[in-house]
Amino acid sequence: MASINLIASASYVLHSIKASSKSSDHLKDGFPLGNKNLFRMNAPGNLRKLTIANVANEVPVASQPSFGKEALGDQNHVAWTSVRQHRWHGELVVEGETPHWLNGSYLRNGPGLWHVGDHNFGHLFDGYAMVVKLQFENGRIIAGHRQIESEAYKAAMKHNKLIYREFSEVPKADNFPSYIGELAGLFSGASLTDNANTGVFKLGDGRVICLTETQKGSIIIDPTTLETLGKFEYTDSIGGQLQSAHPIVTDTEFLTVLPDLINSRYLVVRMERGSNERKVIGRVECQGGPKPGWVHSFAVTEHYIVVPEMPLRYSVKNILKAELGPLYAFEWHPESKGFVHVMCKASGKIVASVEVPLYMTFHFINAYEETDEDGRVVAVIADCCEHYGDTTILEKLRLQNLRSFAGQDVLPDARIGRFTIPLDGSPYGKLETALDPNEHGRGIDICNINPAFLGKRYRFAYACGAQRPCNFPNALTKVDLVEKKAKNWHEDGVVPSDPFFIARPGATEEDDGVVISMISEKNGGGYALLLDGSTFEEIARAKFPYGLPYGFHGCWIPKK
Ligand SMILES: CC(=O)/C=C/C=C(C)/C=C/C1=C(C)CCCC1(C)C
Ligand SMILES: CC(/C=C/C=O)=C\C=C\C=O
Ligand SMILES: [Fe+2]
């Protein structure tokens, strides 16, 4: 059965490759090159003329009139609306001043399209990936966005229906045999999405890669044109289907965690700069069960890798179901408990596996080693955006909820959860609240730090926070973990994304730099925002021709 499915999917892949060159061609068909100032805003019925400096190369998707089409009434914030065209590129007018030392490109990945044909997707995490670029050049900002041409996206465009399984979406089996094919495809991974919408990373050798949580969803793009260049092929034989969405990428290496659903363990792997071959550092045997916990992200210190084992566990039963359960591919197993494991990076040995209170996190912020007066490491501290051991947030991120509850105070509380993991062999670790969550409006997620402090004792985290009432993080927050205070940025009706810190060259203070975020506005507009990393005051903003959907995670590519 699996081989039949593989043959089917191989012939499908061939079709898609042929279709892909055509698809890029037909995306240009009917492209009104002269029409440089007219943009239809995403807000329903809102036709406006905007003058944007040097707008070039706006590319409507000729045969996809469905872009930006969800008809959901006035409440449909542009943050939760498909982008109105496949790609765009142009210069933005800057209000304020961007620092002249800021030369390079900020790329951000996230969903761009949440429907196919007449079918609206269910969840924020389902959207077909779109990368947005802000290229800073001597005070100017050249911007652009482009859909990633994953197999899942191309297949959906070609057949006008969902073909691959997304986070909350399962393609409809037209008939029983095709459902059997779909099941086999799930075992082989052939039916799983490669929609690389979670993050974008610059590898040490300069390649730029977009990822999702399936290994096949590792896609190389051109950071200048944002063109999809092809699959990132792992040349090792490690196998498996899944990966963390958040590898730790430095100039020298790429570290990630691969959940192994068959053996109920995690593989921690490392890929050197310039290589496509991952090598296993070590294995973490899960303490609870029945399956490994979801591992969206993990953390590192200078010498250790911190691997979470959440009670929110992968569920093979759910993954194989035609209708997903309330927690999609996962199940909440409080009886299986929560654990955190610490692996020595050099030897792969587990130096601590501790039980901790039940927790629920997407994002680790950072981790570091705590030493005693003799300099011996006695504990590992790991911080994350923690949802009080409650999975409700997953339901709140359903598009219907994001669209219908704007302004209502339904965002579940979140905090910075600080794990203390003793290295003295004791079986328990601590999970405490790092600062009063009211400081950041009792909402916090999508966090960044100064990358020079990765794995080290640090003081500042930048994240999306909340200005209540809200149904989604609607503020930017700078958290001071030493003073236990936060500075917040908010404007009425905004949905800000990924506050990304870039250090000023030569800086000696941790927060000396700028924070970039892309803002979606309630009137359908949007802009790039620059805040001072220290004061958290606005230094510049630059309006996009039209608002962009909410995005997840970005990276910085300094100009060579
Ligand atoms: C955007 C984000 O934060 C997470 C995305 C996660 C995805 C796309 C997960 C996809 C999966 C499947 C398609 C089936 C198997 C399990 C799982 C990895 C959840
Ligand atoms: C948007 C999000 C997770 C994205 C994953 O990469 C979490 C939002 C949480 C809200 O508090
Ligand atoms: Fe994430």
JSON list of C-alpha atoms in Angstrom, two decimals, residues 260-266 284-294 309-316 330-339 341 355 358:
[
{"chain": "A", "resi": 260, "resn": "ASP", "atom": "CA", "xyz": [10.78, 9.90, 17.14]},
{"chain": "A", "resi": 261, "resn": "LEU", "atom": "CA", "xyz": [7.17, 8.72, 17.46]},
{"chain": "A", "resi": 262, "resn": "ILE", "atom": "CA", "xyz": [8.01, 5.04, 17.01]},
{"chain": "A", "resi": 263, "resn": "ASN", "atom": "CA", "xyz": [10.55, 4.75, 19.82]},
{"chain": "A", "resi": 264, "resn": "SER", "atom": "CA", "xyz": [9.05, 7.55, 21.95]},
{"chain": "A", "resi": 265, "resn": "ARG", "atom": "CA", "xyz": [12.24, 9.55, 22.18]},
{"chain": "A", "resi": 266, "resn": "TYR", "atom": "CA", "xyz": [13.94, 12.62, 20.77]},
{"chain": "A", "resi": 284, "resn": "VAL", "atom": "CA", "xyz": [16.44, 11.54, 25.02]},
{"chain": "A", "resi": 285, "resn": "GLU", "atom": "CA", "xyz": [14.19, 8.67, 26.13]},
{"chain": "A", "resi": 286, "resn": "CYS", "atom": "CA", "xyz": [10.77, 10.05, 27.06]},
{"chain": "A", "resi": 287, "resn": "GLN", "atom": "CA", "xyz": [9.86, 9.63, 30.72]},
{"chain": "A", "resi": 288, "resn": "GLY", "atom": "CA", "xyz": [6.12, 9.90, 30.19]},
{"chain": "A", "resi": 289, "resn": "GLY", "atom": "CA", "xyz": [3.97, 8.57, 27.43]},
{"chain": "A", "resi": 290, "resn": "PRO", "atom": "CA", "xyz": [2.38, 7.33, 25.31]},
{"chain": "A", "resi": 291, "resn": "LYS", "atom": "CA", "xyz": [4.34, 9.43, 22.80]},
{"chain": "A", "resi": 292, "resn": "PRO", "atom": "CA", "xyz": [6.88, 12.27, 22.90]},
{"chain": "A", "resi": 293, "resn": "GLY", "atom": "CA", "xyz": [5.62, 15.71, 23.82]},
{"chain": "A", "resi": 294, "resn": "TRP", "atom": "CA", "xyz": [5.27, 18.38, 21.13]},
{"chain": "A", "resi": 309, "resn": "GLU", "atom": "CA", "xyz": [8.88, 16.87, 27.19]},
{"chain": "A", "resi": 310, "resn": "MET", "atom": "CA", "xyz": [5.45, 18.48, 27.50]},
{"chain": "A", "resi": 311, "resn": "PRO", "atom": "CA", "xyz": [2.28, 16.67, 28.52]},
{"chain": "A", "resi": 312, "resn": "LEU", "atom": "CA", "xyz": [0.90, 17.83, 25.16]},
{"chain": "A", "resi": 313, "resn": "ARG", "atom": "CA", "xyz": [1.94, 14.75, 23.25]},
{"chain": "A", "resi": 314, "resn": "TYR", "atom": "CA", "xyz": [1.95, 13.76, 19.59]},
{"chain": "A", "resi": 315, "resn": "SER", "atom": "CA", "xyz": [-0.92, 11.38, 18.92]},
{"chain": "A", "resi": 316, "resn": "VAL", "atom": "CA", "xyz": [-0.46, 8.82, 16.17]},
{"chain": "A", "resi": 330, "resn": "PHE", "atom": "CA", "xyz": [-1.82, 16.18, 19.74]},
{"chain": "A", "resi": 331, "resn": "GLU", "atom": "CA", "xyz": [-3.39, 14.98, 22.98]},
{"chain": "A", "resi": 332, "resn": "TRP", "atom": "CA", "xyz": [-3.12, 16.42, 26.46]},
{"chain": "A", "resi": 333, "resn": "HIS", "atom": "CA", "xyz": [-1.88, 13.76, 28.90]},
{"chain": "A", "resi": 334, "resn": "PRO", "atom": "CA", "xyz": [-1.62, 15.32, 32.37]},
{"chain": "A", "resi": 335, "resn": "GLU", "atom": "CA", "xyz": [-1.10, 11.86, 33.88]},
{"chain": "A", "resi": 336, "resn": "SER", "atom": "CA", "xyz": [2.05, 11.50, 31.78]},
{"chain": "A", "resi": 337, "resn": "LYS", "atom": "CA", "xyz": [3.52, 14.58, 33.52]},
{"chain": "A", "resi": 338, "resn": "GLY", "atom": "CA", "xyz": [5.90, 17.18, 32.24]},
{"chain": "A", "resi": 339, "resn": "PHE", "atom": "CA", "xyz": [9.68, 16.83, 32.10]},
{"chain": "A", "resi": 341, "resn": "HIS", "atom": "CA", "xyz": [15.93, 17.03, 29.96]},
{"chain": "A", "resi": 355, "resn": "GLU", "atom": "CA", "xyz": [9.85, 16.27, 36.43]},
{"chain": "A", "resi": 358, "resn": "LEU", "atom": "CA", "xyz": [2.56, 20.60, 33.84]}
]
